[in-house]
mmCIF file of C-alpha atoms and ligand atoms in Angstrom:
data_model
loop_
_atom_site.group_PDB
_atom_site.id
_atom_site.type_symbol
_atom_site.label_atom_id
_atom_site.label_comp_id
_atom_site.label_asym_id
_atom_site.label_seq_id
_atom_site.Cartn_x
_atom_site.Cartn_y
_atom_site.Cartn_z
ATOM 1 C CA MET L 1 108.728 93.624 134.829
ATOM 2 C CA ALA L 2 106.766 90.832 133.104
ATOM 3 C CA VAL L 3 107.110 90.362 129.345
ATOM 4 C CA SER L 4 104.798 88.346 127.071
ATOM 5 C CA SER L 5 104.524 88.009 123.328
ATOM 6 C CA ALA L 6 101.613 86.890 121.166
ATOM 7 C CA PRO L 7 101.407 86.070 117.457
ATOM 8 C CA GLY L 8 99.552 87.709 114.608
ATOM 9 C CA LYS L 9 97.324 85.670 112.315
ATOM 10 C CA VAL L 10 95.993 85.295 108.806
ATOM 11 C CA TYR L 11 92.432 84.286 108.016
ATOM 12 C CA LEU L 12 92.357 81.212 105.803
ATOM 13 C CA PHE L 13 88.585 81.714 105.704
ATOM 14 C CA GLY L 14 85.643 83.493 107.243
ATOM 15 C CA GLU L 15 86.454 87.070 108.303
ATOM 16 C CA HIS L 16 83.435 89.385 108.481
ATOM 17 C CA ALA L 17 80.998 86.437 108.213
ATOM 18 C CA VAL L 18 82.232 85.313 111.655
ATOM 19 C CA VAL L 19 80.746 88.494 113.140
ATOM 20 C CA TYR L 20 77.272 87.108 112.161
ATOM 21 C CA GLY L 21 77.764 83.652 113.687
ATOM 22 C CA GLU L 22 79.308 81.868 110.688
ATOM 23 C CA PRO L 23 82.477 79.864 111.359
ATOM 24 C CA ALA L 24 85.964 81.204 110.582
ATOM 25 C CA VAL L 25 89.400 79.611 110.402
ATOM 26 C CA PRO L 26 92.270 81.916 111.299
ATOM 27 C CA CYS L 27 95.805 80.627 111.599
ATOM 28 C CA ALA L 28 98.503 82.118 113.868
ATOM 29 C CA ILE L 29 101.739 83.129 112.144
ATOM 30 C CA GLU L 30 105.228 83.825 113.470
ATOM 31 C CA VAL L 31 105.073 87.601 113.520
ATOM 32 C CA ARG L 32 104.713 88.809 117.087
ATOM 33 C CA ALA L 33 103.871 91.690 119.365
ATOM 34 C CA GLN L 34 105.844 91.791 122.599
ATOM 35 C CA VAL L 35 104.549 93.705 125.611
ATOM 36 C CA GLY L 36 106.447 94.479 128.812
ATOM 37 C CA VAL L 37 104.464 95.635 131.848
ATOM 38 C CA GLU L 38 106.036 97.079 134.985
ATOM 39 C CA GLN L 39 104.152 98.277 138.035
ATOM 40 C CA ARG L 40 104.618 101.958 138.922
ATOM 41 C CA SER L 41 104.600 103.583 142.329
ATOM 42 C CA ASP L 42 101.689 105.845 141.255
ATOM 43 C CA SER L 43 98.408 105.119 139.413
ATOM 44 C CA LYS L 44 99.477 106.417 135.987
ATOM 45 C CA LEU L 45 99.505 104.394 132.792
ATOM 46 C CA ARG L 46 102.498 105.224 130.621
ATOM 47 C CA ILE L 47 102.703 103.526 127.248
ATOM 48 C CA HIS L 48 105.826 103.395 125.145
ATOM 49 C CA ALA L 49 105.634 101.818 121.713
ATOM 50 C CA GLU L 50 108.172 101.174 119.023
ATOM 51 C CA ASP L 51 108.083 99.525 115.614
ATOM 52 C CA LEU L 52 104.319 99.790 115.158
ATOM 53 C CA SER L 53 105.095 100.634 111.521
ATOM 54 C CA LEU L 54 105.329 104.205 112.748
ATOM 55 C CA ASP L 55 107.937 106.232 114.587
ATOM 56 C CA GLY L 56 108.561 105.392 118.238
ATOM 57 C CA PHE L 57 106.310 107.341 120.564
ATOM 58 C CA THR L 58 105.340 107.646 124.186
ATOM 59 C CA VAL L 59 101.927 108.435 125.581
ATOM 60 C CA GLU L 60 101.232 109.147 129.224
ATOM 61 C CA TYR L 61 97.777 108.895 130.691
ATOM 62 C CA GLY L 62 97.166 110.968 133.801
ATOM 63 C CA GLY L 63 95.398 109.328 136.746
ATOM 64 C CA THR L 64 93.364 106.226 136.088
ATOM 65 C CA ALA L 65 92.776 104.471 132.789
ATOM 66 C CA GLY L 66 90.068 106.022 130.653
ATOM 67 C CA SER L 67 91.149 109.618 131.207
ATOM 68 C CA PRO L 68 92.338 111.389 128.075
ATOM 69 C CA PRO L 69 96.014 111.284 127.124
ATOM 70 C CA ASP L 70 97.903 114.381 128.198
ATOM 71 C CA VAL L 71 99.798 114.562 124.910
ATOM 72 C CA ASP L 72 98.167 115.095 121.567
ATOM 73 C CA VAL L 73 98.080 111.850 119.535
ATOM 74 C CA SER L 74 97.011 112.851 116.066
ATOM 75 C CA GLU L 75 97.528 109.525 114.310
ATOM 76 C CA SER L 76 94.187 107.757 114.409
ATOM 77 C CA LEU L 77 95.844 104.344 114.297
ATOM 78 C CA LEU L 78 98.000 105.154 117.270
ATOM 79 C CA THR L 79 94.999 106.416 119.140
ATOM 80 C CA ALA L 80 93.212 103.178 118.346
ATOM 81 C CA ALA L 81 96.211 101.112 119.528
ATOM 82 C CA MET L 82 96.321 103.059 122.771
ATOM 83 C CA GLY L 83 92.587 102.476 123.246
ATOM 84 C CA TYR L 84 93.163 98.716 123.141
ATOM 85 C CA VAL L 85 95.973 98.908 125.713
ATOM 86 C CA ASP L 86 93.890 101.141 127.942
ATOM 87 C CA VAL L 87 91.016 98.625 128.108
ATOM 88 C CA ALA L 88 93.456 95.683 128.408
ATOM 89 C CA ILE L 89 94.954 97.322 131.505
ATOM 90 C CA GLU L 90 91.440 97.769 132.930
ATOM 91 C CA HIS L 91 91.101 93.970 132.675
ATOM 92 C CA VAL L 92 94.420 93.519 134.475
ATOM 93 C CA ARG L 93 93.103 95.724 137.288
ATOM 94 C CA ASP L 94 89.824 93.816 137.334
ATOM 95 C CA VAL L 95 91.432 90.331 137.464
ATOM 96 C CA THR L 96 93.782 91.297 140.249
ATOM 97 C CA GLY L 97 91.403 93.600 142.156
ATOM 98 C CA GLU L 98 94.144 96.272 142.189
ATOM 99 C CA ASP L 99 92.082 99.220 141.011
ATOM 100 C CA ASP L 100 94.605 101.993 141.547
ATOM 101 C CA VAL L 101 97.775 100.371 140.312
ATOM 102 C CA GLY L 102 99.758 102.195 137.580
ATOM 103 C CA PHE L 103 101.995 100.667 134.912
ATOM 104 C CA ASP L 104 104.737 101.376 132.430
ATOM 105 C CA VAL L 105 103.812 99.443 129.304
ATOM 106 C CA THR L 106 106.314 98.897 126.494
ATOM 107 C CA ILE L 107 105.128 97.540 123.155
ATOM 108 C CA GLU L 108 107.359 96.225 120.390
ATOM 109 C CA SER L 109 105.651 94.719 117.396
ATOM 110 C CA ASP L 110 106.554 93.239 114.025
ATOM 111 C CA ILE L 111 102.877 93.212 113.071
ATOM 112 C CA PRO L 112 101.757 96.190 110.990
ATOM 113 C CA LEU L 113 98.812 98.034 112.557
ATOM 114 C CA GLY L 114 95.359 97.580 111.055
ATOM 115 C CA ALA L 115 96.696 95.484 108.175
ATOM 116 C CA GLY L 116 94.699 92.285 108.705
ATOM 117 C CA LEU L 117 97.388 90.394 110.637
ATOM 118 C CA GLY L 118 95.747 90.746 114.039
ATOM 119 C CA SER L 119 98.014 93.434 115.524
ATOM 120 C CA SER L 120 95.464 94.648 118.083
ATOM 121 C CA ALA L 121 94.590 91.111 119.232
ATOM 122 C CA ALA L 122 98.276 90.249 119.692
ATOM 123 C CA VAL L 123 98.957 93.436 121.664
ATOM 124 C CA VAL L 124 95.883 92.919 123.851
ATOM 125 C CA VAL L 125 96.653 89.230 124.574
ATOM 126 C CA ALA L 126 100.303 90.001 125.420
ATOM 127 C CA ALA L 127 99.364 93.073 127.518
ATOM 128 C CA ILE L 128 96.759 91.266 129.647
ATOM 129 C CA ASP L 129 99.077 88.292 130.112
ATOM 130 C CA ALA L 130 102.115 90.362 131.101
ATOM 131 C CA GLY L 131 100.049 92.769 133.244
ATOM 132 C CA THR L 132 98.374 90.038 135.290
ATOM 133 C CA ARG L 133 101.671 88.163 135.726
ATOM 134 C CA GLU L 134 103.342 91.393 136.854
ATOM 135 C CA LEU L 135 100.802 91.398 139.708
ATOM 136 C CA GLY L 136 101.370 87.710 140.496
ATOM 137 C CA THR L 137 98.421 86.089 138.648
ATOM 138 C CA THR L 138 98.891 83.718 135.700
ATOM 139 C CA LEU L 139 95.698 83.355 133.677
ATOM 140 C CA GLU L 140 94.546 80.127 132.026
ATOM 141 C CA ILE L 141 94.600 80.483 128.227
ATOM 142 C CA ASP L 142 90.780 80.360 128.014
ATOM 143 C CA GLU L 143 90.362 83.241 130.458
ATOM 144 C CA LEU L 144 93.120 85.206 128.752
ATOM 145 C CA ALA L 145 91.372 84.720 125.378
ATOM 146 C CA GLU L 146 88.006 85.710 126.871
ATOM 147 C CA ARG L 147 89.373 88.895 128.497
ATOM 148 C CA ALA L 148 91.194 89.793 125.263
ATOM 149 C CA TYR L 149 87.937 89.293 123.331
ATOM 150 C CA GLN L 150 86.038 91.501 125.816
ATOM 151 C CA THR L 151 88.711 94.154 125.285
ATOM 152 C CA GLU L 152 88.455 94.093 121.464
ATOM 153 C CA SER L 153 84.699 94.022 121.659
ATOM 154 C CA ALA L 154 84.595 97.076 123.947
ATOM 155 C CA VAL L 155 86.956 99.080 121.736
ATOM 156 C CA GLN L 156 85.089 98.053 118.563
ATOM 157 C CA SER L 157 81.661 98.953 120.069
ATOM 158 C CA GLY L 158 80.572 95.334 120.362
ATOM 159 C CA GLU L 159 81.491 94.517 116.733
ATOM 160 C CA ALA L 160 84.141 91.846 117.252
ATOM 161 C CA SER L 161 84.297 88.081 117.029
ATOM 162 C CA ARG L 162 86.415 85.853 119.237
ATOM 163 C CA ALA L 163 88.499 84.731 116.248
ATOM 164 C CA ASP L 164 91.524 87.061 116.357
ATOM 165 C CA THR L 165 92.007 87.016 120.119
ATOM 166 C CA PHE L 166 91.454 83.251 120.576
ATOM 167 C CA CYS L 167 93.890 82.478 117.741
ATOM 168 C CA SER L 168 96.529 84.813 119.157
ATOM 169 C CA ALA L 169 96.177 83.333 122.669
ATOM 170 C CA THR L 170 96.341 79.658 121.602
ATOM 171 C CA GLY L 171 98.456 79.763 118.432
ATOM 172 C CA GLY L 172 97.956 77.205 115.647
ATOM 173 C CA ALA L 173 94.981 77.018 113.310
ATOM 174 C CA VAL L 174 91.642 77.507 115.063
ATOM 175 C CA ARG L 175 87.945 77.322 114.332
ATOM 176 C CA VAL L 176 85.623 79.916 115.808
ATOM 177 C CA GLU L 177 81.842 79.915 115.518
ATOM 178 C CA GLY L 178 80.060 82.261 117.921
ATOM 179 C CA ASP L 179 81.505 81.472 121.353
ATOM 180 C CA ASP L 180 82.591 77.967 120.335
ATOM 181 C CA CYS L 181 86.376 78.221 119.845
ATOM 182 C CA ARG L 182 88.746 75.300 119.312
ATOM 183 C CA MET L 183 92.103 74.386 117.895
ATOM 184 C CA LEU L 184 92.380 72.426 114.611
ATOM 185 C CA GLU L 185 94.969 69.985 113.312
ATOM 186 C CA ALA L 186 96.669 71.779 110.431
ATOM 187 C CA PRO L 187 99.269 70.629 107.914
ATOM 188 C CA ASP L 188 102.364 72.737 107.315
ATOM 189 C CA LEU L 189 100.875 75.427 105.081
ATOM 190 C CA PRO L 190 103.010 77.292 102.503
ATOM 191 C CA ILE L 191 101.768 80.755 103.539
ATOM 192 C CA VAL L 192 102.913 83.873 101.705
ATOM 193 C CA VAL L 193 101.817 87.333 102.850
ATOM 194 C CA GLY L 194 101.687 90.451 100.661
ATOM 195 C CA PHE L 195 101.394 93.850 102.359
ATOM 196 C CA ASP L 196 100.401 97.056 100.550
ATOM 197 C CA GLY L 197 101.765 99.327 103.297
ATOM 198 C CA GLY L 198 98.263 100.497 104.166
ATOM 199 C CA ALA L 199 95.612 99.752 106.744
ATOM 200 C CA GLY L 200 91.858 99.476 107.034
ATOM 201 C CA ASP L 201 89.623 100.714 109.832
ATOM 202 C CA THR L 202 88.133 97.487 111.232
ATOM 203 C CA GLY L 203 85.248 99.247 113.003
ATOM 204 C CA GLN L 204 84.189 101.112 109.856
ATOM 205 C CA LEU L 205 84.558 98.086 107.592
ATOM 206 C CA VAL L 206 82.516 95.885 109.935
ATOM 207 C CA ALA L 207 79.862 98.614 110.172
ATOM 208 C CA GLY L 208 79.839 98.885 106.349
ATOM 209 C CA VAL L 209 79.123 95.165 105.968
ATOM 210 C CA ARG L 210 76.402 95.438 108.624
ATOM 211 C CA SER L 211 74.566 98.201 106.710
ATOM 212 C CA LEU L 212 74.953 96.359 103.406
ATOM 213 C CA ARG L 213 73.423 93.279 105.033
ATOM 214 C CA GLU L 214 70.528 95.316 106.366
ATOM 215 C CA GLU L 215 69.819 96.906 102.985
ATOM 216 C CA TYR L 216 70.457 94.099 100.487
ATOM 217 C CA SER L 217 69.521 90.453 100.781
ATOM 218 C CA PHE L 218 72.454 89.520 98.492
ATOM 219 C CA ALA L 219 74.772 90.624 101.312
ATOM 220 C CA SER L 220 73.210 88.264 103.890
ATOM 221 C CA ASP L 221 73.308 85.492 101.265
ATOM 222 C CA THR L 222 76.982 86.313 100.707
ATOM 223 C CA VAL L 223 77.718 86.033 104.428
ATOM 224 C CA GLU L 224 76.004 82.607 104.458
ATOM 225 C CA ALA L 225 77.920 81.557 101.333
ATOM 226 C CA ILE L 226 81.172 82.434 103.114
ATOM 227 C CA GLY L 227 80.044 80.162 105.978
ATOM 228 C CA ASP L 228 79.591 77.280 103.471
ATOM 229 C CA ILE L 229 83.087 77.882 102.107
ATOM 230 C CA VAL L 230 84.531 77.819 105.628
ATOM 231 C CA ARG L 231 82.890 74.433 106.348
ATOM 232 C CA LYS L 232 84.321 73.030 103.107
ATOM 233 C CA GLY L 233 87.665 74.638 103.943
ATOM 234 C CA GLU L 234 87.790 72.882 107.312
ATOM 235 C CA ARG L 235 87.418 69.520 105.615
ATOM 236 C CA ALA L 236 90.125 70.406 103.064
ATOM 237 C CA LEU L 237 92.399 71.427 105.958
ATOM 238 C CA GLU L 238 91.788 68.070 107.686
ATOM 239 C CA ARG L 239 92.702 66.214 104.469
ATOM 240 C CA GLY L 240 95.723 68.476 103.889
ATOM 241 C CA ASP L 241 94.300 69.229 100.417
ATOM 242 C CA ILE L 242 96.210 72.420 99.589
ATOM 243 C CA GLU L 243 94.758 72.730 96.075
ATOM 244 C CA GLU L 244 91.204 72.703 97.362
ATOM 245 C CA LEU L 245 92.144 75.113 100.166
ATOM 246 C CA GLY L 246 93.500 77.520 97.542
ATOM 247 C CA ARG L 247 90.398 77.218 95.358
ATOM 248 C CA LEU L 248 88.156 77.937 98.347
ATOM 249 C CA MET L 249 90.325 80.924 99.359
ATOM 250 C CA ASN L 250 89.803 82.343 95.854
ATOM 251 C CA PHE L 251 86.022 81.983 96.224
ATOM 252 C CA ASN L 252 86.186 83.560 99.679
ATOM 253 C CA HIS L 253 88.089 86.577 98.286
ATOM 254 C CA GLY L 254 85.465 87.062 95.573
ATOM 255 C CA LEU L 255 82.700 87.078 98.170
ATOM 256 C CA LEU L 256 84.577 89.560 100.374
ATOM 257 C CA GLY L 257 84.877 91.764 97.275
ATOM 258 C CA ALA L 258 81.093 91.571 96.872
ATOM 259 C CA LEU L 259 80.782 92.814 100.466
ATOM 260 C CA GLY L 260 82.885 95.838 99.494
ATOM 261 C CA VAL L 261 85.890 95.218 101.743
ATOM 262 C CA SER L 262 88.591 94.619 99.138
ATOM 263 C CA SER L 263 90.634 97.368 97.512
ATOM 264 C CA ARG L 264 92.573 97.928 94.306
ATOM 265 C CA SER L 265 95.934 97.068 95.899
ATOM 266 C CA LEU L 266 94.544 93.964 97.647
ATOM 267 C CA ASP L 267 93.009 92.784 94.354
ATOM 268 C CA SER L 268 96.293 93.469 92.481
ATOM 269 C CA MET L 269 98.259 91.420 94.982
ATOM 270 C CA VAL L 270 95.691 88.593 94.897
ATOM 271 C CA TRP L 271 95.883 88.442 91.086
ATOM 272 C CA ALA L 272 99.686 88.675 91.083
ATOM 273 C CA ALA L 273 99.788 85.674 93.446
ATOM 274 C CA ARG L 274 97.316 83.664 91.350
ATOM 275 C CA ASN L 275 99.182 84.486 88.123
ATOM 276 C CA ALA L 276 102.438 83.395 89.759
ATOM 277 C CA GLY L 277 100.910 79.949 90.362
ATOM 278 C CA ALA L 278 99.703 80.208 93.977
ATOM 279 C CA HIS L 279 97.042 77.620 94.842
ATOM 280 C CA GLY L 280 94.859 80.493 95.965
ATOM 281 C CA ALA L 281 94.930 83.986 97.450
ATOM 282 C CA LYS L 282 92.610 86.247 99.389
ATOM 283 C CA LEU L 283 92.646 89.344 101.541
ATOM 284 C CA THR L 284 93.032 88.670 105.259
ATOM 285 C CA GLY L 285 91.268 90.455 108.111
ATOM 286 C CA ALA L 286 88.939 93.405 107.821
ATOM 287 C CA GLY L 287 90.268 94.504 104.400
ATOM 288 C CA GLY L 288 90.177 98.011 102.971
ATOM 289 C CA GLY L 289 93.981 97.799 102.613
ATOM 290 C CA GLY L 290 96.726 95.863 104.345
ATOM 291 C CA CYS L 291 97.548 92.235 103.634
ATOM 292 C CA ILE L 292 96.672 89.297 101.439
ATOM 293 C CA VAL L 293 97.447 85.656 102.178
ATOM 294 C CA ALA L 294 98.415 83.191 99.435
ATOM 295 C CA LEU L 295 99.347 79.502 99.472
ATOM 296 C CA ASP L 296 102.410 78.698 97.380
ATOM 297 C CA PRO L 297 105.173 76.218 98.225
ATOM 298 C CA SER L 298 107.443 77.737 95.532
ATOM 299 C CA ASP L 299 109.158 81.159 95.639
ATOM 300 C CA GLU L 300 107.171 82.411 92.643
ATOM 301 C CA THR L 301 104.447 84.267 94.537
ATOM 302 C CA GLU L 302 106.871 86.070 96.840
ATOM 303 C CA THR L 303 108.970 87.124 93.837
ATOM 304 C CA ALA L 304 105.949 88.210 91.774
ATOM 305 C CA LEU L 305 104.545 90.208 94.700
ATOM 306 C CA SER L 306 107.830 92.034 95.194
ATOM 307 C CA TYR L 307 107.410 93.423 91.625
ATOM 308 C CA THR L 308 103.695 94.140 91.918
ATOM 309 C CA PRO L 309 102.744 97.830 91.975
ATOM 310 C CA GLY L 310 100.948 98.488 95.225
ATOM 311 C CA CYS L 311 102.793 95.739 97.143
ATOM 312 C CA ARG L 312 105.247 97.122 99.694
ATOM 313 C CA ASP L 313 106.435 93.895 101.267
ATOM 314 C CA ALA L 314 106.077 90.174 100.643
ATOM 315 C CA PHE L 315 107.217 87.447 102.994
ATOM 316 C CA ARG L 316 106.777 83.788 103.817
ATOM 317 C CA ALA L 317 105.069 83.211 107.167
ATOM 318 C CA GLU L 318 105.446 80.127 109.339
ATOM 319 C CA LEU L 319 102.547 78.777 111.355
ATOM 320 C CA ALA L 320 102.957 79.891 115.008
ATOM 321 C CA GLU L 321 102.480 76.676 116.996
ATOM 322 C CA THR L 322 102.614 78.593 120.288
ATOM 323 C CA GLY L 323 100.218 81.412 121.112
ATOM 324 C CA VAL L 324 101.083 83.591 124.068
ATOM 325 C CA ARG L 325 104.713 83.193 125.110
ATOM 326 C CA ARG L 326 105.805 84.081 128.647
ATOM 327 C CA ILE L 327 109.261 85.559 128.202
ATOM 328 C CA GLU L 328 110.091 87.124 131.555
HETATM 329 C C1 LIG H 401 89.138 91.448 111.728
HETATM 330 O O1 LIG H 401 90.470 90.944 111.887
HETATM 331 C C2 LIG H 401 88.191 90.307 111.455
HETATM 332 C C3 LIG H 401 86.720 90.703 111.349
HETATM 333 O O2 LIG H 401 85.996 89.501 111.086
HETATM 334 C C4 LIG H 401 86.214 91.335 112.627
HETATM 335 C C5 LIG H 401 86.162 90.334 113.785
HETATM 336 O O3 LIG H 401 86.070 89.131 113.556
HETATM 337 O O4 LIG H 401 86.200 90.812 114.930
HETATM 338 C C6 LIG H 401 86.481 91.666 110.197
#
């Protein structure tokens, strides 16, 4: 069996706008998904997952990948997670040329599903890495990131940027603009995450922004304005100017609200963080529910969030310097 882990991420700036070619700056954090892949003697794909913020479950796919599961998976999030693994395993087969090989895949994750912390990207990166290593091939990080991006893109009907998957593969803070992806120097950021216990549907939220952009010119202007904030944010990151980073994160949250991807609980957590003295706070990821990210070196934001109605969990997150980790 080969085992790999990959980190989740928060967006300091630029989610949604990155889908339209604007830059984004996500930052990997030390919450991880770990995937074990073991070759089977038949061609089945059997997926066992625990700790995906849901009860442990097992799904068995008959025959080759792509055929329907032979147990009923009613939870849409679980179905979505399985879809990502299914396509990731197709990439493993493609890289290695072993079309008929079957696998037992075990997923353990500390990253809540669909909550803006890059759970699907982390699972996909770790699954492709462990799967290819199980068959004797170790991918370069760039190819791993590219295959993980192709996987997300296929599952999300072409509506994905390279940001989540590149960040999870490399770790650290990264800058993504179209297919130009690179790592950035980042200071030690005082990141606090608030989680409302919910999730958003990335595909639907991305599609919602797309229709808004087609119908209203304010929405395309908003996407461009987010791009300007990201460029300013990059410079603030280079200078290590946490106050300016926070101010720009606040602007970015307001613009995401204008695009309709915030929610009452995300807004409550953002305001609780700001009122507690955070330098800035914004939703992270696709939105609709899930997580916010705030910058606060003191304990005030974490404490305030833990008393905020609508916040289920608040925690400090360390920057993940390493992306994919080869464990076994
Ligand atoms: C989702 O984590 C981030 C989005 O920008 C979509 C993407 O970049 O693929 C909303």
